PDB file of C-alpha atoms in Angstrom:
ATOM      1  CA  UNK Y  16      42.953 121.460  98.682  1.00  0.00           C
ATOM      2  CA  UNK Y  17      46.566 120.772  97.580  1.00  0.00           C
ATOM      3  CA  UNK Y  18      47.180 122.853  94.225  1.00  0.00           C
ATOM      4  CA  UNK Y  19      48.551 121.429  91.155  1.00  0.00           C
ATOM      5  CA  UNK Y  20      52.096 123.948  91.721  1.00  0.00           C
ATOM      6  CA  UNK Y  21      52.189 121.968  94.860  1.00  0.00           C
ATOM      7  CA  UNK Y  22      52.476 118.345  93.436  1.00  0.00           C
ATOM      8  CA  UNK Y  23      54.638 119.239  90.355  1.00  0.00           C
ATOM      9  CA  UNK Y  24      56.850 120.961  93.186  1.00  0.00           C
ATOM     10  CA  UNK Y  25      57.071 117.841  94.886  1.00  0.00           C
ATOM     11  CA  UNK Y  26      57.049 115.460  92.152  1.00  0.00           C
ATOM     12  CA  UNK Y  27      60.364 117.241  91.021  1.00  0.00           C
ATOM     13  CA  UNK Y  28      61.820 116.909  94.317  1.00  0.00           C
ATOM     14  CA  UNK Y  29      61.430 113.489  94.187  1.00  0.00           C
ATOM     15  CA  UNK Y  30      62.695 112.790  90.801  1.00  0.00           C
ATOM     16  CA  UNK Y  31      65.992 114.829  91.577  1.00  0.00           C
ATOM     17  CA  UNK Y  32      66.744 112.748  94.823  1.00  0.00           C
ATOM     18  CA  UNK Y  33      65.820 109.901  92.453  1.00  0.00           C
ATOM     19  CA  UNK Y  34      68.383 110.559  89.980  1.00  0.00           C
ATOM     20  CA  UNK Y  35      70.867 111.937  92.135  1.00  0.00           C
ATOM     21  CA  UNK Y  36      74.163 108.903  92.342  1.00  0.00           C
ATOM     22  CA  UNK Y  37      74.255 107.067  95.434  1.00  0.00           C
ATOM     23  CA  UNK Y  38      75.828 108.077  98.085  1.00  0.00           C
ATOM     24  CA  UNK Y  39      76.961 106.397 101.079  1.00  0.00           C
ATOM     25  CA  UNK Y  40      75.821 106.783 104.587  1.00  0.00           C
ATOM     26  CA  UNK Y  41      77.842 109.130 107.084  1.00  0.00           C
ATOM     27  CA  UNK Y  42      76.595 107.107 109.679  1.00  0.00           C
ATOM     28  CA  UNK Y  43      78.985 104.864 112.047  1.00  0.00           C
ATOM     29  CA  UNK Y  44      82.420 106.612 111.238  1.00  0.00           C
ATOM     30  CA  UNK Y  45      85.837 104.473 111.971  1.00  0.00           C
ATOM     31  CA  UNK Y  46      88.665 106.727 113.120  1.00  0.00           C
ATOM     32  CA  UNK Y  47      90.336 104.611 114.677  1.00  0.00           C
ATOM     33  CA  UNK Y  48      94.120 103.457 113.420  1.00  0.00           C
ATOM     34  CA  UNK Y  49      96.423 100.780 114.285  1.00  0.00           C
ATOM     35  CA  UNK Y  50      99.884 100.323 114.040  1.00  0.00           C
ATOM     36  CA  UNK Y  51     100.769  97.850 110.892  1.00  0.00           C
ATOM     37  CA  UNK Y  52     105.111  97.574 110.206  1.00  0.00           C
ATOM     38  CA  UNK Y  53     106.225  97.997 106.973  1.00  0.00           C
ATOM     39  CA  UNK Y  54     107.202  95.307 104.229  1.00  0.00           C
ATOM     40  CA  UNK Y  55     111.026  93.086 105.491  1.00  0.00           C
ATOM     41  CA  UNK Y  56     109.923  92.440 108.963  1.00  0.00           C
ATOM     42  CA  UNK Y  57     108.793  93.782 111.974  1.00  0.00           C
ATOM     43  CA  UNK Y  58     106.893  92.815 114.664  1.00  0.00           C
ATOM     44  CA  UNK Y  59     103.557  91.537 113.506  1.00  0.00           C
ATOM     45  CA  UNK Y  60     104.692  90.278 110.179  1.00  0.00           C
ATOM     46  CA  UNK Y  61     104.914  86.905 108.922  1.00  0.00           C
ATOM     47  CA  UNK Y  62     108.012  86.684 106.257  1.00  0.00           C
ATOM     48  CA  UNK Y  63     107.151  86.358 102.670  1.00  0.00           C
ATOM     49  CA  UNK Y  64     106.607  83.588 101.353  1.00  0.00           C
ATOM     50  CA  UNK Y  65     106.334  83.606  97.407  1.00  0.00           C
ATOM     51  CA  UNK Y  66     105.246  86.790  95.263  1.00  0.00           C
ATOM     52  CA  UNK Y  67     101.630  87.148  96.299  1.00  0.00           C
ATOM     53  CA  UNK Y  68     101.661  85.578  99.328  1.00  0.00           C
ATOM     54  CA  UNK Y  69     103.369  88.103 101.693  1.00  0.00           C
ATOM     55  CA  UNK Y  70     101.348  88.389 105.070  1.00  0.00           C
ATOM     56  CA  UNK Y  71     100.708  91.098 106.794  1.00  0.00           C
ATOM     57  CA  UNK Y  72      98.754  90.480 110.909  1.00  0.00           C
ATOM     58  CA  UNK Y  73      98.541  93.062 112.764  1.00  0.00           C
ATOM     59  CA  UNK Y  74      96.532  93.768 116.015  1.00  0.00           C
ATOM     60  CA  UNK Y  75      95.902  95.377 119.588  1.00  0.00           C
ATOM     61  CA  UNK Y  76      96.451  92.858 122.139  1.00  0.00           C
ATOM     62  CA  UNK Y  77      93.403  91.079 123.929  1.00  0.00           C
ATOM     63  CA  UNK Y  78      90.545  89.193 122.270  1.00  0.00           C
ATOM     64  CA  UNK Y  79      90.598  86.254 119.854  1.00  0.00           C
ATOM     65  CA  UNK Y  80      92.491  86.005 116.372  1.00  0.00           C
ATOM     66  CA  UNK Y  81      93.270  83.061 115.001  1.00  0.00           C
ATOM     67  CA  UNK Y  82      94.710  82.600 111.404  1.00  0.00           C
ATOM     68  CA  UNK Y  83      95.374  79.296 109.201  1.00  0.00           C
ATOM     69  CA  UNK Y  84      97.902  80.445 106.685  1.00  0.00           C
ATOM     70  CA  UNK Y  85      97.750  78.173 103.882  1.00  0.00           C
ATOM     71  CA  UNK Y  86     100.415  76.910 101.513  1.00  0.00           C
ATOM     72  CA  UNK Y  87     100.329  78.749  98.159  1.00  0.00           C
ATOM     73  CA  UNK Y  88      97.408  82.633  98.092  1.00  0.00           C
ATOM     74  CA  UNK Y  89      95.104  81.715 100.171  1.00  0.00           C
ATOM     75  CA  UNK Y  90      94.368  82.279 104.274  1.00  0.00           C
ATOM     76  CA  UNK Y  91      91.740  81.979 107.070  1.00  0.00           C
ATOM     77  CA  UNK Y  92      91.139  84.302 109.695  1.00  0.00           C
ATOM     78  CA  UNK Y  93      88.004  84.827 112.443  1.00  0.00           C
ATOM     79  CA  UNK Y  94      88.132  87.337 115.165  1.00  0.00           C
ATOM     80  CA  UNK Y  95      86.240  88.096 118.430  1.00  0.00           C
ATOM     81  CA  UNK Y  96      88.457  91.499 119.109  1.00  0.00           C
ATOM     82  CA  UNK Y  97      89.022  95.336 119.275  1.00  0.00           C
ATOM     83  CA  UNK Y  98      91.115  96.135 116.682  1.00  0.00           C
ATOM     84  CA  UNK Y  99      93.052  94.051 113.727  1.00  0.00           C
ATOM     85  CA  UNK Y 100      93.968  93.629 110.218  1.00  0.00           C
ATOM     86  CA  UNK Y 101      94.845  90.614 108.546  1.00  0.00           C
ATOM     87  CA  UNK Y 102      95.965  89.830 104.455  1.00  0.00           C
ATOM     88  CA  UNK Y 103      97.862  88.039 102.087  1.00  0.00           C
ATOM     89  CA  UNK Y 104      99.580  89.500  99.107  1.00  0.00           C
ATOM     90  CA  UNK Y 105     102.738  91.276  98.002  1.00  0.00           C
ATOM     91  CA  UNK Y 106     105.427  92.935 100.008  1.00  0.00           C
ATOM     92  CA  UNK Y 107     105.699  95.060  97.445  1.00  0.00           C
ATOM     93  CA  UNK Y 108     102.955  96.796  95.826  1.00  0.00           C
ATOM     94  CA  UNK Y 109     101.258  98.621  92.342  1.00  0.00           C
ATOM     95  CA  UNK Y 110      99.606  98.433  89.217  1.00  0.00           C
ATOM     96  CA  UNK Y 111      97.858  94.821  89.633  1.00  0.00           C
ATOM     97  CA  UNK Y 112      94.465  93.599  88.472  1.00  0.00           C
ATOM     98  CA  UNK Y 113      93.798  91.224  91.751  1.00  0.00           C
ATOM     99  CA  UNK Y 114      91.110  88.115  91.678  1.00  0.00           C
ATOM    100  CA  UNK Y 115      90.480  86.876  95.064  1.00  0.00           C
ATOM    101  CA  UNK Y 116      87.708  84.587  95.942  1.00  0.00           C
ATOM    102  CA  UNK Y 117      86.576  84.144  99.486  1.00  0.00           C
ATOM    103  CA  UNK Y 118      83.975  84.249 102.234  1.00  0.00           C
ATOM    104  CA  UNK Y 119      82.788  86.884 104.656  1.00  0.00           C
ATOM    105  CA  UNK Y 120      80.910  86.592 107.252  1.00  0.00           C
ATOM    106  CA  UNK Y 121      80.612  90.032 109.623  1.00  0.00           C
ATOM    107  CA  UNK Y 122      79.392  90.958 112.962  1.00  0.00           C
ATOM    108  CA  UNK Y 123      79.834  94.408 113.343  1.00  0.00           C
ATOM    109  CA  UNK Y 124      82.474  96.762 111.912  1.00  0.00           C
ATOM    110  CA  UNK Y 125      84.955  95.683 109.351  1.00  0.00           C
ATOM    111  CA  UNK Y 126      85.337  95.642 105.633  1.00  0.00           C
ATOM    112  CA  UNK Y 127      87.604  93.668 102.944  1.00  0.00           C
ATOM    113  CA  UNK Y 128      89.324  94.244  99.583  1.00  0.00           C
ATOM    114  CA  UNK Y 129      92.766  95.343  98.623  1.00  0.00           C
ATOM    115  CA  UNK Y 130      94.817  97.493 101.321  1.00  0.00           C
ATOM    116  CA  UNK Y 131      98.298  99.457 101.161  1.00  0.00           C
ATOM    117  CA  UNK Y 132     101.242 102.031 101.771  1.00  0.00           C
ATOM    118  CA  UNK Y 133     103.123 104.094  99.963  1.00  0.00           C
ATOM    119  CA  UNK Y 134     105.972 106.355 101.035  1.00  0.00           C
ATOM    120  CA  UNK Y 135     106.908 109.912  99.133  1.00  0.00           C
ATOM    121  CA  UNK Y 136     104.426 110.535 100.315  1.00  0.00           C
ATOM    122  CA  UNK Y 137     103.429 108.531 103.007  1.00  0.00           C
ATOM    123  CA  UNK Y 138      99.461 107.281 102.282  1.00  0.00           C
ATOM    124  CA  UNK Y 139      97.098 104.374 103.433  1.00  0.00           C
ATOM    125  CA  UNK Y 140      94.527 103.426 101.017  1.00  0.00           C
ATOM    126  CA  UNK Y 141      91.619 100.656 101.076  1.00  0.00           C
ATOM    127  CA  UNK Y 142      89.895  99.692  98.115  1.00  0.00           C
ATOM    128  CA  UNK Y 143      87.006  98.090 100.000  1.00  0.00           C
ATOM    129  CA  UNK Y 144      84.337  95.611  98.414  1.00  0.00           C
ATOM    130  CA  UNK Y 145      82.670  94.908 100.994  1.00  0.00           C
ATOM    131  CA  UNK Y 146      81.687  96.022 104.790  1.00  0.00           C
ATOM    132  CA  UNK Y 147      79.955  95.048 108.331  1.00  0.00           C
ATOM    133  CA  UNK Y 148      76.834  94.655 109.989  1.00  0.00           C
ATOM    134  CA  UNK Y 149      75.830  97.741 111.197  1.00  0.00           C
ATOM    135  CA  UNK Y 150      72.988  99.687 109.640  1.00  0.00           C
ATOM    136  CA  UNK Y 151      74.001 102.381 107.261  1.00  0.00           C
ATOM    137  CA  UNK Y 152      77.728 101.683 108.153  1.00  0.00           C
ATOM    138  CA  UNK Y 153      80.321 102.945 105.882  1.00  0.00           C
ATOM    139  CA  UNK Y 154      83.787 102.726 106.733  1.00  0.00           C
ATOM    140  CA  UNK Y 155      84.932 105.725 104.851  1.00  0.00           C
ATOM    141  CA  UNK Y 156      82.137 108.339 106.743  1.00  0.00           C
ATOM    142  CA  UNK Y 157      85.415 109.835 108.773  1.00  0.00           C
ATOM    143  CA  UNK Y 158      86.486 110.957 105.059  1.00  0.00           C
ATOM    144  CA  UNK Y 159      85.383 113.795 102.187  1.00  0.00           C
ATOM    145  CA  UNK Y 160      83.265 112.757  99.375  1.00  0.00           C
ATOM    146  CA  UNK Y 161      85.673 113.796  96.627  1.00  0.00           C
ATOM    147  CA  UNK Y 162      84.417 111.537  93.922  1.00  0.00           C
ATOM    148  CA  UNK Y 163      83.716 108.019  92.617  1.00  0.00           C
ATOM    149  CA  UNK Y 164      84.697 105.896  89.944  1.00  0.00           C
ATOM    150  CA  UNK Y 165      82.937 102.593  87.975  1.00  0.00           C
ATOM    151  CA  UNK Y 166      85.159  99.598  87.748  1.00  0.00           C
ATOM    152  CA  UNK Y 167      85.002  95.918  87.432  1.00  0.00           C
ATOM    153  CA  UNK Y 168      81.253  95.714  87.503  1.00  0.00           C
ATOM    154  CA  UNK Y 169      80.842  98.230  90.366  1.00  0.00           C
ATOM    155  CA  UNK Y 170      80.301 101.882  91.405  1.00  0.00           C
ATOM    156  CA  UNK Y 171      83.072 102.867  94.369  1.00  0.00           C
ATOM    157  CA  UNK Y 172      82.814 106.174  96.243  1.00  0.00           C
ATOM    158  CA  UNK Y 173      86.057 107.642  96.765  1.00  0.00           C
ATOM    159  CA  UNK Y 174      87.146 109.673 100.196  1.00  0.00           C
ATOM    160  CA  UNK Y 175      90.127 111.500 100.898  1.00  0.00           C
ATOM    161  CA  UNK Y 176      90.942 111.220 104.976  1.00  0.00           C
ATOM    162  CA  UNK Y 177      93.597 113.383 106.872  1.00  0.00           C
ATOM    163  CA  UNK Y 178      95.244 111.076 109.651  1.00  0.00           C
ATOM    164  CA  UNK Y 179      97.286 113.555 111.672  1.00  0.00           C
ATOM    165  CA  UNK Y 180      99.701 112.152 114.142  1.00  0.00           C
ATOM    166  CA  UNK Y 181      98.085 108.573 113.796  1.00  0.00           C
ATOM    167  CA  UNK Y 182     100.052 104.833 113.588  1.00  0.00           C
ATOM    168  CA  UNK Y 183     101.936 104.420 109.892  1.00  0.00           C
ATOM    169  CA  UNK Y 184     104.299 102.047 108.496  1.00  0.00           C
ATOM    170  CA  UNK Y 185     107.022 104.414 109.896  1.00  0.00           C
ATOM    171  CA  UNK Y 186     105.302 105.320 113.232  1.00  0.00           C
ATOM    172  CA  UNK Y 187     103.439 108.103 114.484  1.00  0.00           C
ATOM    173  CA  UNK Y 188     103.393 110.425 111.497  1.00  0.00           C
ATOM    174  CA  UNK Y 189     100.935 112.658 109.416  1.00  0.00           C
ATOM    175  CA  UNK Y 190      99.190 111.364 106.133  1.00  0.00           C
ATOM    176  CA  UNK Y 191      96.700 110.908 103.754  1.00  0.00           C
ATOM    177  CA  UNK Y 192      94.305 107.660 104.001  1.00  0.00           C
ATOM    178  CA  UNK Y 193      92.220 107.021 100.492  1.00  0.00           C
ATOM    179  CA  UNK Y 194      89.217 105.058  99.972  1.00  0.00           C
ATOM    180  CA  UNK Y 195      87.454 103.804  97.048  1.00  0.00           C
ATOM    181  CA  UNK Y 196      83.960 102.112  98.866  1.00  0.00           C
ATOM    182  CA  UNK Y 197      81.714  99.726  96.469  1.00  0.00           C
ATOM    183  CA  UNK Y 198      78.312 100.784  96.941  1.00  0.00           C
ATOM    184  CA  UNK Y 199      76.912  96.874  95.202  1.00  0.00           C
ATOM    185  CA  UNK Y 200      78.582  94.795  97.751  1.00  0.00           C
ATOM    186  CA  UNK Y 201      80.469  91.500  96.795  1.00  0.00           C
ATOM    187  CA  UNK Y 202      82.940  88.729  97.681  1.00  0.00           C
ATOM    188  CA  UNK Y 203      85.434  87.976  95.261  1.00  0.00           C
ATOM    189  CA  UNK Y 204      85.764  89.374  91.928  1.00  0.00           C
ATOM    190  CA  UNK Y 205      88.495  91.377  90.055  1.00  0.00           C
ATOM    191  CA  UNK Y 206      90.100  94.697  91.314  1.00  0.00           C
ATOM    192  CA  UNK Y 207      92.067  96.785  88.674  1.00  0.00           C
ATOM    193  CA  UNK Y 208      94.042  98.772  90.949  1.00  0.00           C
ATOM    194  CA  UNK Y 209      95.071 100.957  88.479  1.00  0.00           C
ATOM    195  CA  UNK Y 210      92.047 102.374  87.882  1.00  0.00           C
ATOM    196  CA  UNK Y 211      91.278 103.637  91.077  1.00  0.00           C
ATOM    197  CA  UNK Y 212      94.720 105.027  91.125  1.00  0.00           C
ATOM    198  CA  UNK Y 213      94.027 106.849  88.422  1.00  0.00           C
ATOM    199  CA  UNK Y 214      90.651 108.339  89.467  1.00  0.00           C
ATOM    200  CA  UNK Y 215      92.278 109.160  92.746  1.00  0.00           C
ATOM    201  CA  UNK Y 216      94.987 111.199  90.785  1.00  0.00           C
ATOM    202  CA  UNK Y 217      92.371 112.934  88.821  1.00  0.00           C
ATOM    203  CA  UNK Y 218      90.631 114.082  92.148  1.00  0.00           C
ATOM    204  CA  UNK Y 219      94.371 114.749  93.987  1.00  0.00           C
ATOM    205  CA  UNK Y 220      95.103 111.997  95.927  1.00  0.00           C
ATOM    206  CA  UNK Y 221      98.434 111.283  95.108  1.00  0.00           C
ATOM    207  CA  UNK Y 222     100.251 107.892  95.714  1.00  0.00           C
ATOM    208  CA  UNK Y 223     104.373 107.279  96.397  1.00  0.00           C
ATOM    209  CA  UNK Y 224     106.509 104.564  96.046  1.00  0.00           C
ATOM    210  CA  UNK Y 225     104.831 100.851  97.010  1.00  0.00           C
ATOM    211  CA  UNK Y 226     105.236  99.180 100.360  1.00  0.00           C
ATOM    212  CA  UNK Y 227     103.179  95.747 101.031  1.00  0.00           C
ATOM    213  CA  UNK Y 228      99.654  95.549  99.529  1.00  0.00           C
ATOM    214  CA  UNK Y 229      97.010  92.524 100.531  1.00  0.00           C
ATOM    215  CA  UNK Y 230      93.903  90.925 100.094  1.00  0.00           C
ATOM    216  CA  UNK Y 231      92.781  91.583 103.435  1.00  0.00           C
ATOM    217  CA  UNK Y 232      90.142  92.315 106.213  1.00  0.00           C
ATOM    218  CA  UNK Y 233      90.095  95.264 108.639  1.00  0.00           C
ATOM    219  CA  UNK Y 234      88.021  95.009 112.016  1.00  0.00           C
ATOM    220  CA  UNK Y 235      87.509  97.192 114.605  1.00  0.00           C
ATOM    221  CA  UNK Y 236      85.267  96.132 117.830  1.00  0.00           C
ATOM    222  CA  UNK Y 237      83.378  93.052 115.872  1.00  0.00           C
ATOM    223  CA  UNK Y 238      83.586  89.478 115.631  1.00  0.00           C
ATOM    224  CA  UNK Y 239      83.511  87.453 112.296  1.00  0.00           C
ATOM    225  CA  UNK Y 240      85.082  85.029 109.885  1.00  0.00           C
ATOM    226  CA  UNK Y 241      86.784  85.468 106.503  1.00  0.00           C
ATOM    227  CA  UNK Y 242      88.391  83.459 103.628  1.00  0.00           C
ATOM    228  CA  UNK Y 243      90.361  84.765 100.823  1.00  0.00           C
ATOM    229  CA  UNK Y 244      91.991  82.869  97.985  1.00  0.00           C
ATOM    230  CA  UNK Y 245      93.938  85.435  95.766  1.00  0.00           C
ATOM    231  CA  UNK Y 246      94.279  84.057  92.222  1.00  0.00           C
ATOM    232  CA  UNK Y 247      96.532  86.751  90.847  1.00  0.00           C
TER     233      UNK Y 247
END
């Protein structure tokens, strides 16, 4: 017979993982880095056009990429191919609440939203709105849990990520990589950036001085197709 101290012990249980905040999978990290130039030129790197439509393509060699690069914010891209990133946006970043529209459609690893550098000190970050294929993929899981934020309709998870000797904007070098992950999933919306560089401040993850920051899609080992149309 299963006593009543039994069931209220398990009842609670239940209820605490209930109301715990969602967290995302560890499963299917992404360690892997590739070599993007900085903003003014540089192998890999379209020149800007007009603010907001600086383009950043970067990628390992082998496999299929191909990329319409419309007049005006907006710009095509599908992929069949190991390892490459691909946006539109400003050669110089900060503070910007970005609307993109756009379609996604994944096979496999990758994930979209705004992307950046900074220098003093050197960082990578990747607020990411969406993500691939794979079950309980998360393209953070290589990072610490250090926090989340809710913004622009959404709950993100944020992750702090040492990248020691790894590909920069200024070469092999040392540095911090930040995420802020949605856990709702969507294509297109509005992204304050400013408030998840705030909520990264509050948890120590310090940004420097803007280099180039995009509307973009990261892919590593997948195939797939994507749209964006940045608005502002």
């Amino acid at each position: 017979m299963v006593s009543i101290r039994s069931i209220l012990v398990i009842t609670s249980a239940f209820a605490a993982v209930m109301a715990a905040p969602t967290i995302l999978s560890d499963v299917a990290s992404s360690t892997w880095e590739l070599s993007c130039p900085a903003s003014g030129g540089g192998p890999g790197t379209l020149p800007p056009y007009n603010p907001g439509n600086y383009v950043v393509q970067c990628s390992e060699p082998g496999g299929s990429l191909n990329i319409t690069n419309s007049a005006g914010s907006s710009i095509a891209v599908s992929w069949d191919m190991a390892n490459m990133l691909v946006g539109k946006g400003w050669s110089v970043g900060g503070s910007r609440s970005i609307t993109y529209s756009g379609t996604y459609e994944p096979s496999g690893n990758s994930w979209i939203g705004v992307f950046g550098w900074t220098r003093n000190p050197l960082a990578e970050y990747f607020i990411v709105d969406n993500f691939g294929t794979r079950l309980h993929y998360n393209p953070a899981a290589a990072g610490r849990l250090v926090g989340n934020i809710t913004t622009d309709g959404g709950l993100y998870m944020i992750y702090r990520e040492l990248m020691y000797n790894a590909p920069s904007i200024d070469g092999i070098q040392t540095y911090q990589r930040y995420w802020s992950v949605r856990v709702t999933r969507r294509v297109g919306g509005t992204i304050t950036t400013q408030n998840h560089f705030n909520a990264w401040q509050s948890n120590g993850l310090f940004l420097g001085n803007h280099n180039w920051q995009i509307v973009g899609v990261r892919a590593f080992y997948s195939r797939g197709r994507a749209e964006f149309y940045v608005v502002s």
